[in-house]
């Protein structure tokens, strides 16, 4: 009987053995394929990240200390692609942004994102586009202009210089002109805020459209219903998810808003908060396939500084959602005018003190460096209007509606 049991038992083990070995082989193979797929995904991601337009505009610039990061987000009001070619009519129609000949190269979005090395709450500072500041990096233009104009002015000056030297290649003119524009914008913002800029990302007008579509829509929240024929905005009150076309209308609207451009600045902040939340909720930061799709989309619209390790930042960026970014719109003193155009009169030293209190001073202070000396507020303006009380710029207004983790805006 015991011999029978031993024989039966051996037979049973013999029968199970091959199945177990096959099961283990399948499991090992599955794990290997999963690892391979992940590795391939990250390799492709790294390859795609490397193919995003890169710029040398920050080469040799000072850096933040102790591992902190200051990232300037620049949104161009341009209806042209990275080669200077007009966007297709089909895209322009969806953008509801008019002809490719308008808009120029103004940086209508300027946001400094400060990411502390210790993992604390990140802070984002929006710079109103009409702030009247001293230009830096624009040849022959050392006076005050709207901060949004630094890019376009420097670009035009560089192209004029190259044309005078006999350069006729439109792509070369566009490429070198944009590099001059980026550097001027970075130098001007650095001087205005008094802190280093470690990295930057430039997004053209179509970028908002493409990114929102790649995400499958971006959640936003409005305190009240809005309708504006100029931007194409037509939204009910409350939380909603906007597609690409709607997202662009959302961030471009200023007509019909009590705060005008300042309320549009808050729209840009809300879009970033909603997009980051959508990325995190969808697991995009940890899913190579989803990340590949987003990075592939970014190739056509985004330019970053050369050498930025996007892989490391993506891992860090997943912590920038769920209220982990504090948004602030930099204050203005009053509205004014300069040669017939509206401007925001600002106190340069007040701005520098505010930034220093929030994120610390610049890494190295030098009176001869751009931004080492501040000019008096409003200097150089002509025909200033009497002081006008601007709408609140501290972004502390209570939302009338629960946005479910995203800010509600007007």
Coordinates of C-alpha atoms in Angstrom, one line a residue:
X1 CA 0.0 0.0 0.0
X2 CA 2.8 2.4 0.9
X3 CA 4.6 1.4 -2.2
X4 CA 1.4 2.1 -4.2
X5 CA 1.1 5.5 -2.5
X6 CA 4.8 6.2 -3.2
X7 CA 4.3 5.2 -6.8
X8 CA 1.1 7.2 -7.1
X9 CA 2.7 10.2 -5.4
X10 CA 5.6 10.0 -7.7
X11 CA 3.3 9.7 -10.6
X12 CA 1.4 12.8 -9.5
X13 CA 4.5 14.8 -9.0
X14 CA 5.7 13.7 -12.4
X15 CA 2.4 14.8 -14.0
X16 CA 2.4 18.3 -12.3
X17 CA 6.1 18.9 -13.0
X18 CA 5.9 19.8 -16.7
X19 CA 2.9 22.1 -16.1
X20 CA 4.6 23.9 -13.3
X21 CA 7.7 24.3 -15.5
X22 CA 5.6 25.6 -18.3
X23 CA 3.7 28.0 -15.9
X24 CA 7.0 29.3 -14.6
X25 CA 8.3 29.7 -18.1
X26 CA 5.2 31.7 -19.1
X27 CA 5.5 33.8 -16.0
X28 CA 9.1 34.6 -16.6
X29 CA 8.5 35.3 -20.3
X30 CA 5.6 37.6 -19.4
X31 CA 7.7 39.5 -16.9
X32 CA 10.5 39.7 -19.4
X33 CA 8.1 41.1 -22.1
X34 CA 6.7 43.6 -19.6
X35 CA 10.1 44.8 -18.7
X36 CA 11.1 44.9 -22.3
X37 CA 8.0 46.8 -23.2
X38 CA 8.6 49.3 -20.4
X39 CA 12.3 49.6 -21.3
X40 CA 11.4 50.1 -25.0
X41 CA 8.7 52.6 -24.1
X42 CA 11.2 54.7 -22.0
X43 CA 13.8 54.4 -24.7
X44 CA 11.3 55.7 -27.2
X45 CA 10.3 58.4 -24.8
X46 CA 13.9 59.4 -24.3
X47 CA 14.4 59.4 -28.1
X48 CA 11.3 61.5 -28.6
X49 CA 12.2 63.9 -25.8
X50 CA 15.5 64.4 -27.5
X51 CA 13.7 65.3 -30.8
X52 CA 11.8 68.2 -29.2
X53 CA 13.1 71.5 -30.4
X54 CA 16.0 72.7 -28.3
X55 CA 17.5 76.1 -27.7
X56 CA 20.9 77.4 -26.6
X57 CA 19.3 80.6 -25.2
X58 CA 20.3 79.7 -21.6
X59 CA 23.8 78.6 -22.4
X60 CA 26.2 80.0 -19.7
X61 CA 23.3 81.5 -17.6
X62 CA 23.5 81.3 -13.8
X63 CA 21.6 78.5 -12.1
X64 CA 19.7 78.2 -8.9
X65 CA 21.4 76.8 -5.8
X66 CA 20.7 73.7 -3.7
X67 CA 18.8 71.9 -6.4
X68 CA 15.9 74.3 -6.7
X69 CA 14.5 74.8 -10.2
X70 CA 13.1 78.0 -11.8
X71 CA 11.3 77.2 -15.1
X72 CA 10.0 79.9 -17.3
X73 CA 6.9 78.9 -19.3
X74 CA 6.5 81.1 -22.4
X75 CA 3.4 81.0 -24.6
X76 CA 3.8 82.7 -28.0
X77 CA 0.9 84.5 -29.6
X78 CA 2.1 83.2 -33.0
X79 CA 0.1 81.7 -35.8
X80 CA 3.2 80.2 -37.3
X81 CA 5.0 76.9 -36.9
X82 CA 8.7 76.5 -35.7
X83 CA 9.9 77.1 -39.2
X84 CA 8.0 80.4 -39.6
X85 CA 5.5 78.9 -41.9
X86 CA 1.8 79.8 -41.6
X87 CA -0.4 77.3 -39.8
X88 CA -2.8 75.5 -42.1
X89 CA -6.1 77.2 -42.6
X90 CA -7.9 74.1 -41.1
X91 CA -5.9 74.6 -37.9
X92 CA -6.4 78.4 -37.9
X93 CA -10.2 77.9 -38.2
X94 CA -10.2 75.6 -35.2
X95 CA -8.1 78.1 -33.2
X96 CA -10.5 80.9 -33.9
X97 CA -7.4 83.1 -33.9
X98 CA -7.6 84.9 -37.3
X99 CA -5.0 85.1 -40.0
X100 CA -1.4 83.8 -39.6
X101 CA -0.2 87.4 -40.3
X102 CA -1.5 88.8 -37.0
X103 CA -0.3 88.1 -33.4
X104 CA 3.4 88.5 -34.2
X105 CA 5.8 87.0 -31.6
X106 CA 4.5 88.4 -28.4
X107 CA 4.9 86.2 -25.3
X108 CA 1.3 86.6 -24.1
X109 CA 2.0 83.9 -21.4
X110 CA 4.9 84.3 -19.0
X111 CA 4.8 82.1 -15.9
X112 CA 7.8 81.4 -13.6
X113 CA 7.4 78.0 -12.0
X114 CA 9.6 77.5 -8.9
X115 CA 10.1 73.8 -7.9
X116 CA 11.9 73.5 -4.5
X117 CA 14.5 70.7 -4.1
X118 CA 13.0 69.6 -0.8
X119 CA 9.7 68.5 -2.4
X120 CA 7.8 71.4 -0.9
X121 CA 4.9 73.1 -2.6
X122 CA 5.8 74.6 -6.0
X123 CA 5.0 78.2 -6.7
X124 CA 4.0 79.7 -10.0
X125 CA 4.2 83.5 -10.7
X126 CA 2.3 84.9 -13.7
X127 CA 3.8 88.0 -15.2
X128 CA 1.0 90.2 -16.8
X129 CA 2.0 90.6 -20.5
X130 CA 1.6 94.4 -20.5
X131 CA 4.0 95.1 -17.5
X132 CA 6.2 98.0 -18.5
X133 CA 9.8 97.0 -17.9
X134 CA 13.3 97.6 -19.0
X135 CA 14.3 95.6 -22.0
X136 CA 17.5 93.4 -21.9
X137 CA 19.1 91.6 -24.8
X138 CA 17.4 93.7 -27.5
X139 CA 20.1 95.5 -29.5
X140 CA 19.6 99.3 -29.4
X141 CA 16.6 99.0 -27.2
X142 CA 17.5 99.6 -23.6
X143 CA 14.4 101.6 -22.6
X144 CA 11.1 100.4 -21.2
X145 CA 8.5 98.4 -23.2
X146 CA 5.8 95.9 -22.5
X147 CA 7.5 92.7 -21.3
X148 CA 5.7 90.6 -23.9
X149 CA 7.5 92.5 -26.7
X150 CA 11.1 91.5 -25.8
X151 CA 10.9 88.3 -27.9
X152 CA 9.5 90.0 -31.1
X153 CA 11.7 93.0 -30.9
X154 CA 14.9 91.0 -30.5
X155 CA 13.8 88.6 -33.2
X156 CA 13.2 91.4 -35.7
X157 CA 16.6 93.1 -34.8
X158 CA 18.5 89.8 -35.4
X159 CA 16.8 89.1 -38.7
X160 CA 17.5 92.6 -39.9
X161 CA 21.1 92.2 -39.0
X162 CA 21.4 88.8 -40.8
X163 CA 19.6 90.2 -43.9
X164 CA 22.2 93.0 -43.9
X165 CA 24.9 90.4 -44.0
X166 CA 23.4 88.8 -47.1
X167 CA 21.5 85.9 -45.4
X168 CA 18.4 85.0 -47.5
X169 CA 17.5 81.6 -46.2
X170 CA 14.1 82.1 -44.5
X171 CA 14.5 79.1 -42.2
X172 CA 17.9 80.4 -41.0
X173 CA 16.4 83.8 -40.4
X174 CA 13.6 82.3 -38.5
X175 CA 15.8 80.0 -36.5
X176 CA 18.3 82.6 -35.4
X177 CA 15.7 85.3 -35.0
X178 CA 13.8 83.1 -32.5
X179 CA 16.9 82.3 -30.6
X180 CA 17.6 86.0 -30.2
X181 CA 13.9 86.4 -29.1
X182 CA 14.2 83.6 -26.5
X183 CA 17.4 85.0 -25.0
X184 CA 15.9 88.5 -24.8
X185 CA 12.8 87.3 -23.1
X186 CA 14.8 85.2 -20.6
X187 CA 17.2 88.1 -19.9
X188 CA 14.4 90.6 -19.4
X189 CA 12.4 88.3 -17.1
X190 CA 15.5 87.4 -15.2
X191 CA 16.4 91.1 -14.7
X192 CA 12.8 91.9 -13.7
X193 CA 12.4 89.2 -11.1
X194 CA 16.0 89.1 -9.9
X195 CA 16.3 85.3 -9.9
X196 CA 18.1 82.7 -12.1
X197 CA 16.2 80.8 -14.7
X198 CA 17.3 77.2 -14.9
X199 CA 15.0 75.9 -17.8
X200 CA 12.3 77.2 -20.1
X201 CA 9.6 75.8 -22.3
X202 CA 8.1 77.7 -25.2
X203 CA 4.7 76.8 -26.6
X204 CA 3.1 78.3 -29.6
X205 CA -0.6 79.2 -30.0
X206 CA -1.5 75.8 -31.5
X207 CA 0.2 74.1 -28.6
X208 CA -2.7 74.7 -26.3
X209 CA -5.0 73.0 -28.8
X210 CA -2.8 70.0 -29.5
X211 CA -1.9 69.4 -25.8
X212 CA -5.6 69.5 -24.7
X213 CA -6.5 67.1 -27.5
X214 CA -3.7 64.7 -26.6
X215 CA -4.9 64.7 -23.0
X216 CA -8.5 63.9 -24.1
X217 CA -9.6 67.3 -22.8
X218 CA -8.7 69.5 -19.8
X219 CA -10.9 70.0 -16.8
X220 CA -11.6 73.7 -15.9
X221 CA -14.1 75.4 -13.6
X222 CA -15.9 78.7 -14.2
X223 CA -17.7 80.8 -11.5
X224 CA -20.2 82.0 -14.1
X225 CA -21.2 81.4 -17.7
X226 CA -19.3 83.3 -20.4
X227 CA -19.7 84.1 -24.1
X228 CA -17.2 86.0 -26.2
X229 CA -17.3 86.1 -30.1
X230 CA -13.7 87.3 -30.3
X231 CA -12.1 84.3 -28.7
X232 CA -14.9 81.8 -29.4
X233 CA -15.5 81.2 -25.7
X234 CA -19.0 80.0 -24.9
X235 CA -19.1 78.1 -21.6
X236 CA -21.6 77.5 -18.8
X237 CA -20.8 78.0 -15.2
X238 CA -19.3 75.1 -13.2
X239 CA -16.8 72.4 -13.8
X240 CA -16.4 71.0 -17.3
X241 CA -13.9 69.3 -19.6
X242 CA -12.7 71.3 -22.6
X243 CA -11.4 69.9 -25.9
X244 CA -8.5 71.5 -27.8
X245 CA -10.6 74.2 -29.6
X246 CA -12.4 75.1 -26.4
X247 CA -9.2 75.2 -24.4
X248 CA -7.7 77.8 -26.6
X249 CA -10.8 79.9 -26.5
X250 CA -10.7 79.6 -22.7
X251 CA -7.1 80.8 -22.3
X252 CA -7.5 83.6 -24.9
X253 CA -10.7 85.2 -23.7
X254 CA -10.3 88.7 -22.1
X255 CA -13.3 90.6 -23.5
X256 CA -16.2 90.5 -21.1
X257 CA -14.1 89.7 -18.1
X258 CA -14.0 92.3 -15.3
X259 CA -10.2 92.0 -14.9
X260 CA -9.4 91.9 -18.7
X261 CA -5.9 90.6 -19.2
X262 CA -5.5 89.9 -15.5
X263 CA -8.4 87.5 -15.6
X264 CA -7.0 85.9 -18.7
X265 CA -3.8 85.3 -16.7
X266 CA -5.8 83.4 -14.2
X267 CA -7.4 81.4 -17.0
X268 CA -3.9 80.3 -18.0
X269 CA -3.1 79.3 -14.4
X270 CA -6.3 77.3 -14.3
X271 CA -5.5 75.6 -17.6
X272 CA -2.1 74.5 -16.3
X273 CA -3.6 73.2 -13.0
X274 CA -6.3 71.3 -14.9
X275 CA -3.9 69.8 -17.4
X276 CA -1.5 68.7 -14.6
X277 CA -4.4 67.1 -12.7
X278 CA -5.6 65.3 -15.8
X279 CA -2.1 64.0 -16.4
X280 CA -1.8 62.6 -12.9
X281 CA -5.3 61.2 -12.7
X282 CA -4.8 59.4 -16.0
X283 CA -1.5 57.9 -14.9
X284 CA 0.3 59.6 -17.8
X285 CA 3.4 60.2 -15.7
X286 CA 3.9 56.5 -15.1
X287 CA 2.5 55.1 -18.3
X288 CA 5.1 55.0 -21.1
X289 CA 2.5 54.6 -23.9
X290 CA 0.4 57.6 -22.8
X291 CA 3.6 59.6 -22.2
X292 CA 4.8 58.8 -25.6
X293 CA 1.7 60.2 -27.2
X294 CA 2.0 63.4 -25.2
X295 CA 5.7 63.8 -26.0
X296 CA 5.1 63.1 -29.7
X297 CA 2.4 65.8 -29.7
X298 CA 4.8 68.2 -28.0
X299 CA 7.4 67.8 -30.8
X300 CA 5.5 70.1 -33.2
X301 CA 4.8 72.9 -30.7
X302 CA 7.3 72.9 -27.9
X303 CA 10.9 74.2 -27.6
X304 CA 13.0 73.7 -24.5
X305 CA 16.5 74.6 -23.5
X306 CA 19.3 72.3 -24.6
X307 CA 20.4 69.8 -22.0
X308 CA 17.2 69.8 -19.9
X309 CA 16.8 66.2 -18.5
X310 CA 13.1 65.9 -19.2
X311 CA 13.0 62.3 -17.9
X312 CA 13.9 63.5 -14.4
X313 CA 11.5 66.4 -14.6
X314 CA 8.6 64.2 -15.7
X315 CA 9.1 62.0 -12.6
X316 CA 9.1 65.2 -10.5
X317 CA 6.2 66.8 -12.3
X318 CA 3.7 64.1 -11.1
X319 CA 3.9 65.8 -7.7
X320 CA 2.8 69.1 -9.1
X321 CA -1.0 68.3 -9.1
X322 CA -3.7 68.2 -6.5
X323 CA -3.1 71.7 -5.2
X324 CA 0.6 71.3 -4.9
X325 CA 1.2 74.4 -6.9
X326 CA 0.5 77.9 -5.5
X327 CA -0.4 80.4 -8.2
X328 CA 0.2 84.1 -7.9
X329 CA -0.3 87.0 -10.3
X330 CA 2.4 89.6 -9.8
X331 CA 1.0 92.9 -8.7
X332 CA 0.8 96.1 -10.7
X333 CA 0.6 99.6 -9.4
X334 CA -1.8 101.1 -11.8
X335 CA -2.8 101.1 -15.5
X336 CA -1.2 103.7 -17.8
X337 CA -0.4 104.4 -21.4
X338 CA 2.8 104.8 -23.4
X339 CA 2.6 106.4 -26.8
X340 CA -1.1 105.5 -27.1
X341 CA -0.9 101.9 -25.9
X342 CA -2.1 100.5 -22.6
X343 CA 0.6 99.4 -20.1
X344 CA 0.8 98.1 -16.6
X345 CA 2.9 100.4 -14.4
X346 CA 4.9 98.2 -12.0
X347 CA 7.3 98.8 -9.1
X348 CA 10.4 96.8 -10.0
X349 CA 11.9 96.7 -6.5
X350 CA 8.6 95.6 -5.0
X351 CA 8.4 92.7 -7.5
X352 CA 12.0 91.6 -6.6
X353 CA 11.2 91.8 -2.9
X354 CA 8.1 89.7 -3.3
X355 CA 10.0 87.0 -5.3
X356 CA 12.9 87.0 -2.9
X357 CA 10.5 86.5 0.1
X358 CA 8.7 83.7 -1.7
X359 CA 11.6 81.7 -3.3
X360 CA 14.8 83.4 -2.2
X361 CA 17.2 85.8 -3.9
X362 CA 19.2 85.2 -7.1
X363 CA 22.1 82.8 -7.0
X364 CA 24.7 85.5 -7.7
X365 CA 24.0 89.2 -7.4
X366 CA 26.0 91.5 -9.7
X367 CA 25.2 95.2 -10.3
X368 CA 26.5 94.8 -13.8
X369 CA 24.5 91.8 -14.6
X370 CA 21.0 92.1 -16.2
X371 CA 18.6 93.0 -13.4
X372 CA 21.3 94.1 -11.0
X373 CA 19.9 97.6 -11.0
X374 CA 16.2 98.4 -10.9
X375 CA 14.7 101.4 -12.5
X376 CA 11.9 103.5 -11.0
X377 CA 8.4 102.4 -11.7
X378 CA 6.8 103.9 -14.7
X379 CA 10.0 105.7 -15.9
X380 CA 10.0 106.4 -19.6
X381 CA 6.3 106.3 -20.0
X382 CA 4.4 109.2 -21.5
X383 CA 0.9 110.4 -21.3
X384 CA 0.2 108.2 -18.2
X385 CA -3.5 108.1 -17.2
X386 CA -4.5 108.9 -13.7
X387 CA -4.2 106.0 -11.2
X388 CA -6.8 103.3 -11.8
X389 CA -7.6 100.7 -9.1
X390 CA -6.8 97.4 -10.8
X391 CA -8.7 94.2 -9.9
X392 CA -7.3 92.0 -7.2
X393 CA -4.0 90.3 -8.3
X394 CA -3.3 88.0 -5.4
X395 CA -5.5 85.2 -6.7
X396 CA -7.1 84.7 -3.2
X397 CA -10.7 85.2 -4.2
X398 CA -13.0 82.5 -2.9
X399 CA -14.4 80.3 -5.6
X400 CA -18.2 80.4 -5.9
X401 CA -18.3 76.8 -7.1
X402 CA -16.5 73.7 -5.9
X403 CA -14.0 72.9 -8.7
X404 CA -13.2 69.4 -7.3
X405 CA -9.4 70.0 -6.9
X406 CA -9.0 72.6 -9.7
X407 CA -9.3 76.4 -9.3
X408 CA -12.6 78.1 -10.3
X409 CA -12.1 81.3 -12.2
X410 CA -14.2 84.1 -13.8

